Amino acid sequence: MQPAPDAIVQYKQRQRESWVHFAPLQAITTPAAAVLVNHARVQSGARVLDAGCGTGVVAITAALRGARVTALDLTPQLLERARENAHLAALEIDFHEGDIEQLPFPGAAFDFVLSQFAHIFAPRPAVALGELLRVLKPGGTIAFSTWPPELLIARTMTLGARYLPAPPPGVETPFLWGDPAVVRQRLGDAVTGIAFDRASMLVPALSLAHFRANAERSAGSLVKVVELLSETDPAALEQFRREFDSIAAEYFRDNVVRQDYLLTRAIKR
Ligand SMILES: C[S@@+](CC[C@H](N)C(=O)[O-])C[C@H]1O[C@@H](n2cnc3c(N)ncnc32)[C@H](O)[C@@H]1O
């Protein structure tokens, strides 16, 4: 079922609002950026797109390796931070505010198209992937990092989503992008040489409460859950927090929360 066009516009507006507070989490997405750039095998001089760049961690990592980088994101506040980050590193990166489902670039413009935990939030996987592959040259590399549905981030964000208005019918969960079988099927014949890997993001946390407080301040839709329930249903907020802690406890040990994820790389035919 295809979601109605206005529902998609509203959904993206909600996405743009949910990611406004994400910048502090660049502390944990920064090491992962190097993992993705390595996995993609980005080369000096190559033309790279970072799709859903947030504060620019992947874009900047690729640019520091000599790539010519373009980066795009839906959320202007994060792009402002990305520009500051690029300036600090004395890099020229071509930043754009825009939507992965409607990329403002000509076909075959890039040698590498990368997305770290970002293209998964575009509501229509086929549209997003169609665009990412359209702007990639034949023989170019697409590579992305995604959250597996059975692990911490997908579990806690799916929990949070239960407390928010339902997405429009037909919008896919972002976390199917973390299942290699689904990724393989979605990439289909458009690519060759699919390669998967796994990595861990190790998040320092003094306690589960510290980990949750950090997520509630910065992590996309979880910020919205807390805003909504604080005003409308404090008992439900307590319930959400209990359930969140019970999931997170499975991944917390020795002051670290372990967030494992999937890496994918493939070559466009
Ligand atoms: C979890 S953050 C990841 C940011 C960055 N890649 C990183 O690793 O730090 C998800 C990002 O996806 C962006 N995003 C969500 N939907 C998008 C869309 N349809 N088009 C472009 N960016 C989108 C958000 O604005 C946010 O910056």
Tab-separated table of N, CA and C in Angstrom, residues 89-195:
chain	number	residue	atom	x	y	z
A	89	ALA	N	37.539	21.865	10.716
A	89	ALA	CA	38.525	20.964	10.094
A	89	ALA	C	39.120	21.576	8.826
A	90	ALA	N	38.779	22.842	8.555
A	90	ALA	CA	39.284	23.559	7.370
A	90	ALA	C	38.988	22.805	6.072
A	91	LEU	N	37.726	22.315	5.970
A	91	LEU	CA	37.342	21.532	4.789
A	91	LEU	C	36.253	22.257	4.007
A	92	GLU	N	36.279	22.067	2.693
A	92	GLU	CA	35.197	22.567	1.825
A	92	GLU	C	34.279	21.404	1.534
A	93	ILE	N	33.072	21.462	2.087
A	93	ILE	CA	32.078	20.411	1.795
A	93	ILE	C	30.838	21.114	1.280
A	94	ASP	N	30.210	20.507	0.283
A	94	ASP	CA	29.045	21.129	-0.344
A	94	ASP	C	27.788	20.613	0.380
A	95	PHE	N	27.286	21.387	1.353
A	95	PHE	CA	26.133	20.947	2.149
A	95	PHE	C	24.826	21.411	1.513
A	96	HIS	N	23.805	20.549	1.595
A	96	HIS	CA	22.477	20.881	1.056
A	96	HIS	C	21.407	20.490	2.058
A	97	GLU	N	20.414	21.350	2.223
A	97	GLU	CA	19.207	20.925	2.945
A	97	GLU	C	18.329	20.217	1.919
A	98	GLY	N	17.860	19.013	2.238
A	98	GLY	CA	17.051	18.297	1.254
A	98	GLY	C	16.620	16.940	1.767
A	99	ASP	N	15.957	16.225	0.860
A	99	ASP	CA	15.276	14.983	1.206
A	99	ASP	C	15.884	13.843	0.390
A	100	ILE	N	16.256	12.776	1.076
A	100	ILE	CA	16.839	11.616	0.395
A	100	ILE	C	15.869	11.063	-0.662
A	101	GLU	N	14.582	11.224	-0.456
A	101	GLU	CA	13.624	10.700	-1.435
A	101	GLU	C	13.523	11.573	-2.685
A	102	GLN	N	14.222	12.728	-2.679
A	102	GLN	CA	14.157	13.632	-3.838
A	102	GLN	C	15.486	14.380	-3.903
A	103	LEU	N	16.514	13.682	-4.316
A	103	LEU	CA	17.859	14.273	-4.237
A	103	LEU	C	18.050	15.345	-5.319
A	104	PRO	N	18.619	16.489	-4.954
A	104	PRO	CA	18.771	17.588	-5.920
A	104	PRO	C	20.071	17.477	-6.716
A	105	PHE	N	20.386	16.267	-7.189
A	105	PHE	CA	21.646	16.051	-7.905
A	105	PHE	C	21.347	15.307	-9.211
A	106	PRO	N	22.181	15.545	-10.239
A	106	PRO	CA	21.972	14.808	-11.492
A	106	PRO	C	22.318	13.327	-11.342
A	107	GLY	N	21.890	12.519	-12.290
A	107	GLY	CA	22.203	11.095	-12.277
A	107	GLY	C	23.718	10.879	-12.386
A	108	ALA	N	24.169	9.773	-11.803
A	108	ALA	CA	25.570	9.329	-11.933
A	108	ALA	C	26.584	10.407	-11.515
A	109	ALA	N	26.235	11.169	-10.465
A	109	ALA	CA	27.107	12.279	-10.052
A	109	ALA	C	28.214	11.838	-9.077
A	110	PHE	N	28.051	10.664	-8.447
A	110	PHE	CA	28.965	10.297	-7.346
A	110	PHE	C	29.610	8.925	-7.571
A	111	ASP	N	30.848	8.789	-7.044
A	111	ASP	CA	31.532	7.488	-7.052
A	111	ASP	C	31.121	6.656	-5.833
A	112	PHE	N	30.769	7.357	-4.735
A	112	PHE	CA	30.345	6.696	-3.496
A	112	PHE	C	29.095	7.395	-2.972
A	113	VAL	N	28.117	6.602	-2.552
A	113	VAL	CA	26.957	7.148	-1.847
A	113	VAL	C	26.900	6.441	-0.493
A	114	LEU	N	27.020	7.231	0.573
A	114	LEU	CA	27.090	6.678	1.934
A	114	LEU	C	25.910	7.187	2.756
A	115	SER	N	25.469	6.364	3.704
A	115	SER	CA	24.445	6.851	4.636
A	115	SER	C	24.617	6.119	5.965
A	116	GLN	N	24.827	6.907	7.003
A	116	GLN	CA	25.026	6.313	8.329
A	116	GLN	C	23.754	6.527	9.162
A	117	PHE	N	23.024	5.456	9.419
A	117	PHE	CA	21.816	5.476	10.255
A	117	PHE	C	20.849	6.578	9.793
A	118	ALA	N	20.743	6.819	8.491
A	118	ALA	CA	19.960	7.975	8.042
A	118	ALA	C	18.941	7.638	6.955
A	119	HIS	N	19.371	7.003	5.843
A	119	HIS	CA	18.393	6.787	4.765
A	119	HIS	C	17.269	5.879	5.249
A	120	ILE	N	17.524	5.153	6.341
A	120	ILE	CA	16.510	4.251	6.901
A	120	ILE	C	15.273	5.023	7.381
A	121	PHE	N	15.452	6.330	7.671
A	121	PHE	CA	14.324	7.113	8.193
A	121	PHE	C	13.486	7.739	7.082
A	122	ALA	N	13.899	7.589	5.829
A	122	ALA	CA	13.017	7.987	4.728
A	122	ALA	C	11.870	6.970	4.706
A	123	PRO	N	10.637	7.443	4.579
A	123	PRO	CA	9.507	6.537	4.814
A	123	PRO	C	9.287	5.452	3.758
A	124	ARG	N	9.783	5.709	2.512
A	124	ARG	CA	9.507	4.738	1.434
A	124	ARG	C	10.840	4.171	0.940
A	125	PRO	N	11.207	2.975	1.414
A	125	PRO	CA	12.527	2.411	1.084
A	125	PRO	C	12.809	2.369	-0.412
A	126	ALA	N	11.804	2.037	-1.219
A	126	ALA	CA	12.079	1.903	-2.657
A	126	ALA	C	12.379	3.266	-3.268
A	127	VAL	N	11.690	4.293	-2.796
A	127	VAL	CA	11.920	5.641	-3.332
A	127	VAL	C	13.316	6.114	-2.915
A	128	ALA	N	13.639	5.934	-1.623
A	128	ALA	CA	14.942	6.377	-1.122
A	128	ALA	C	16.074	5.655	-1.856
A	129	LEU	N	15.964	4.339	-1.949
A	129	LEU	CA	17.031	3.569	-2.593
A	129	LEU	C	17.129	3.931	-4.079
A	130	GLY	N	15.982	4.129	-4.723
A	130	GLY	CA	15.978	4.527	-6.135
A	130	GLY	C	16.786	5.809	-6.328
A	131	GLU	N	16.595	6.761	-5.428
A	131	GLU	CA	17.318	8.024	-5.530
A	131	GLU	C	18.817	7.839	-5.252
A	132	LEU	N	19.141	7.083	-4.214
A	132	LEU	CA	20.564	6.880	-3.868
A	132	LEU	C	21.291	6.207	-5.038
A	133	LEU	N	20.615	5.262	-5.686
A	133	LEU	CA	21.258	4.562	-6.812
A	133	LEU	C	21.261	5.427	-8.080
A	134	ARG	N	20.253	6.256	-8.243
A	134	ARG	CA	20.217	7.132	-9.437
A	134	ARG	C	21.444	8.048	-9.477
A	135	VAL	N	21.813	8.617	-8.304
A	135	VAL	CA	22.909	9.600	-8.303
A	135	VAL	C	24.295	8.932	-8.272
A	136	LEU	N	24.311	7.600	-8.157
A	136	LEU	CA	25.579	6.851	-8.122
A	136	LEU	C	25.979	6.432	-9.546
A	137	LYS	N	27.281	6.547	-9.841
A	137	LYS	CA	27.763	6.120	-11.172
A	137	LYS	C	27.692	4.599	-11.296
A	138	PRO	N	27.478	4.046	-12.469
A	138	PRO	CA	27.649	2.600	-12.634
A	138	PRO	C	29.088	2.236	-12.226
A	139	GLY	N	29.224	1.181	-11.445
A	139	GLY	CA	30.554	0.816	-10.927
A	139	GLY	C	30.874	1.513	-9.611
A	140	GLY	N	30.025	2.451	-9.201
A	140	GLY	CA	30.231	3.161	-7.932
A	140	GLY	C	29.729	2.326	-6.751
A	141	THR	N	30.101	2.782	-5.555
A	141	THR	CA	29.791	2.017	-4.333
A	141	THR	C	28.716	2.704	-3.506
A	142	ILE	N	27.710	1.915	-3.113
A	142	ILE	CA	26.742	2.370	-2.114
A	142	ILE	C	27.083	1.637	-0.811
A	143	ALA	N	27.091	2.375	0.303
A	143	ALA	CA	27.396	1.718	1.584
A	143	ALA	C	26.625	2.429	2.688
A	144	PHE	N	26.112	1.617	3.615
A	144	PHE	CA	25.334	2.221	4.708
A	144	PHE	C	25.424	1.407	5.988
A	145	SER	N	25.168	2.118	7.091
A	145	SER	CA	25.118	1.507	8.428
A	145	SER	C	23.664	1.543	8.887
A	146	THR	N	23.206	0.421	9.454
A	146	THR	CA	21.775	0.324	9.793
A	146	THR	C	21.589	-0.478	11.090
A	147	TRP	N	20.462	-0.246	11.743
A	147	TRP	CA	20.192	-0.910	13.025
A	147	TRP	C	19.396	-2.196	12.830
A	148	PRO	N	19.899	-3.329	13.285
A	148	PRO	CA	19.147	-4.594	13.165
A	148	PRO	C	17.874	-4.584	14.010
A	149	PRO	N	16.793	-5.157	13.497
A	149	PRO	CA	15.503	-5.079	14.198
A	149	PRO	C	15.512	-5.754	15.559
A	150	GLU	N	16.417	-6.730	15.768
A	150	GLU	CA	16.369	-7.508	17.015
A	150	GLU	C	17.261	-6.912	18.100
A	151	LEU	N	17.956	-5.803	17.815
A	151	LEU	CA	18.920	-5.274	18.796
A	151	LEU	C	18.446	-3.948	19.411
A	152	LEU	N	19.308	-3.432	20.307
A	152	LEU	CA	18.912	-2.352	21.221
A	152	LEU	C	18.206	-1.160	20.572
A	153	ILE	N	18.844	-0.539	19.571
A	153	ILE	CA	18.284	0.728	19.070
A	153	ILE	C	16.915	0.502	18.447
A	154	ALA	N	16.809	-0.545	17.622
A	154	ALA	CA	15.505	-0.823	17.006
A	154	ALA	C	14.468	-1.148	18.075
A	155	ARG	N	14.875	-1.903	19.080
A	155	ARG	CA	13.908	-2.303	20.112
A	155	ARG	C	13.422	-1.079	20.899
A	156	THR	N	14.344	-0.185	21.265
A	156	THR	CA	13.917	0.963	22.079
A	156	THR	C	13.143	1.984	21.228
A	157	MET	N	13.540	2.150	19.966
A	157	MET	CA	12.799	3.114	19.136
A	157	MET	C	11.424	2.555	18.756
A	158	THR	N	11.345	1.248	18.589
A	158	THR	CA	10.033	0.644	18.306
A	158	THR	C	9.132	0.779	19.533
A	159	LEU	N	9.739	0.609	20.717
A	159	LEU	CA	8.996	0.832	21.961
A	159	LEU	C	8.473	2.276	21.993
A	160	GLY	N	9.348	3.247	21.727
A	160	GLY	CA	8.945	4.658	21.745
A	160	GLY	C	7.806	4.923	20.764
A	161	ALA	N	7.900	4.311	19.587
A	161	ALA	CA	6.882	4.551	18.544
A	161	ALA	C	5.485	4.129	19.009
A	162	ARG	N	5.434	3.157	19.937
A	162	ARG	CA	4.115	2.717	20.437
A	162	ARG	C	3.398	3.828	21.198
A	163	TYR	N	4.166	4.803	21.696
A	163	TYR	CA	3.581	5.885	22.493
A	163	TYR	C	3.306	7.136	21.652
A	164	LEU	N	3.638	7.087	20.366
A	164	LEU	CA	3.466	8.253	19.478
A	164	LEU	C	2.342	7.975	18.483
A	165	PRO	N	1.808	9.033	17.825
A	165	PRO	CA	0.819	8.775	16.772
A	165	PRO	C	1.402	7.803	15.736
A	166	ALA	N	0.561	6.893	15.254
A	166	ALA	CA	1.056	5.884	14.296
A	166	ALA	C	1.506	6.570	13.012
A	167	PRO	N	2.556	6.058	12.343
A	167	PRO	CA	2.927	6.608	11.037
A	167	PRO	C	1.817	6.308	10.024
A	168	PRO	N	1.789	7.042	8.904
A	168	PRO	CA	0.738	6.780	7.914
A	168	PRO	C	0.805	5.331	7.435
A	169	PRO	N	-0.343	4.731	7.077
A	169	PRO	CA	-0.326	3.362	6.565
A	169	PRO	C	0.604	3.275	5.356
A	170	GLY	N	1.379	2.218	5.316
A	170	GLY	CA	2.275	2.014	4.164
A	170	GLY	C	3.698	2.481	4.432
A	171	VAL	N	3.913	3.252	5.527
A	171	VAL	CA	5.297	3.657	5.852
A	171	VAL	C	5.994	2.477	6.508
A	172	GLU	N	7.187	2.150	5.995
A	172	GLU	CA	7.908	0.967	6.487
A	172	GLU	C	8.692	1.306	7.757
A	173	THR	N	8.858	0.338	8.653
A	173	THR	CA	9.760	0.545	9.793
A	173	THR	C	11.197	0.730	9.270
A	174	PRO	N	11.948	1.667	9.877
A	174	PRO	CA	13.341	1.868	9.429
A	174	PRO	C	14.218	0.633	9.636
A	175	PHE	N	13.785	-0.274	10.526
A	175	PHE	CA	14.721	-1.291	11.020
A	175	PHE	C	14.787	-2.538	10.146
A	176	LEU	N	13.915	-2.629	9.128
A	176	LEU	CA	14.089	-3.732	8.176
A	176	LEU	C	15.399	-3.560	7.403
A	177	TRP	N	15.900	-2.296	7.340
A	177	TRP	CA	17.194	-2.054	6.706
A	177	TRP	C	18.339	-2.697	7.483
A	178	GLY	N	18.062	-3.191	8.696
A	178	GLY	CA	19.104	-3.859	9.468
A	178	GLY	C	19.092	-5.366	9.305
A	179	ASP	N	18.233	-5.864	8.427
A	179	ASP	CA	18.124	-7.305	8.179
A	179	ASP	C	18.786	-7.616	6.825
A	180	PRO	N	19.898	-8.380	6.816
A	180	PRO	CA	20.615	-8.618	5.559
A	180	PRO	C	19.728	-9.212	4.454
A	181	ALA	N	18.773	-10.060	4.832
A	181	ALA	CA	17.914	-10.667	3.795
A	181	ALA	C	17.067	-9.589	3.122
A	182	VAL	N	16.569	-8.657	3.913
A	182	VAL	CA	15.749	-7.578	3.342
A	182	VAL	C	16.627	-6.652	2.496
A	183	VAL	N	17.827	-6.352	2.990
A	183	VAL	CA	18.730	-5.467	2.238
A	183	VAL	C	19.045	-6.094	0.876
A	184	ARG	N	19.353	-7.380	0.889
A	184	ARG	CA	19.672	-8.106	-0.347
A	184	ARG	C	18.503	-8.030	-1.342
A	185	GLN	N	17.299	-8.243	-0.786
A	185	GLN	CA	16.118	-8.240	-1.655
A	185	GLN	C	15.854	-6.832	-2.198
A	186	ARG	N	16.034	-5.804	-1.357
A	186	ARG	CA	15.778	-4.425	-1.816
A	186	ARG	C	16.814	-3.991	-2.861
A	187	LEU	N	18.085	-4.365	-2.667
A	187	LEU	CA	19.117	-3.966	-3.627
A	187	LEU	C	18.947	-4.732	-4.942
A	188	GLY	N	18.526	-5.988	-4.825
A	188	GLY	CA	18.168	-6.811	-5.986
A	188	GLY	C	19.223	-6.806	-7.067
A	189	ASP	N	18.754	-6.691	-8.325
A	189	ASP	CA	19.654	-6.776	-9.480
A	189	ASP	C	20.352	-5.465	-9.787
A	190	ALA	N	20.023	-4.425	-9.031
A	190	ALA	CA	20.622	-3.115	-9.331
A	190	ALA	C	22.106	-3.090	-8.973
A	191	VAL	N	22.530	-4.061	-8.155
A	191	VAL	CA	23.922	-4.042	-7.667
A	191	VAL	C	24.552	-5.418	-7.805
A	192	THR	N	25.858	-5.416	-7.584
A	192	THR	CA	26.589	-6.675	-7.524
A	192	THR	C	27.534	-6.598	-6.313
A	193	GLY	N	28.095	-7.725	-5.919
A	193	GLY	CA	29.135	-7.720	-4.873
A	193	GLY	C	28.670	-7.220	-3.522
A	194	ILE	N	27.474	-7.643	-3.110
A	194	ILE	CA	27.004	-7.187	-1.792
A	194	ILE	C	27.900	-7.784	-0.707
A	195	ALA	N	28.366	-6.920	0.216
A	195	ALA	CA	29.190	-7.400	1.337
A	195	ALA	C	28.641	-6.816	2.634
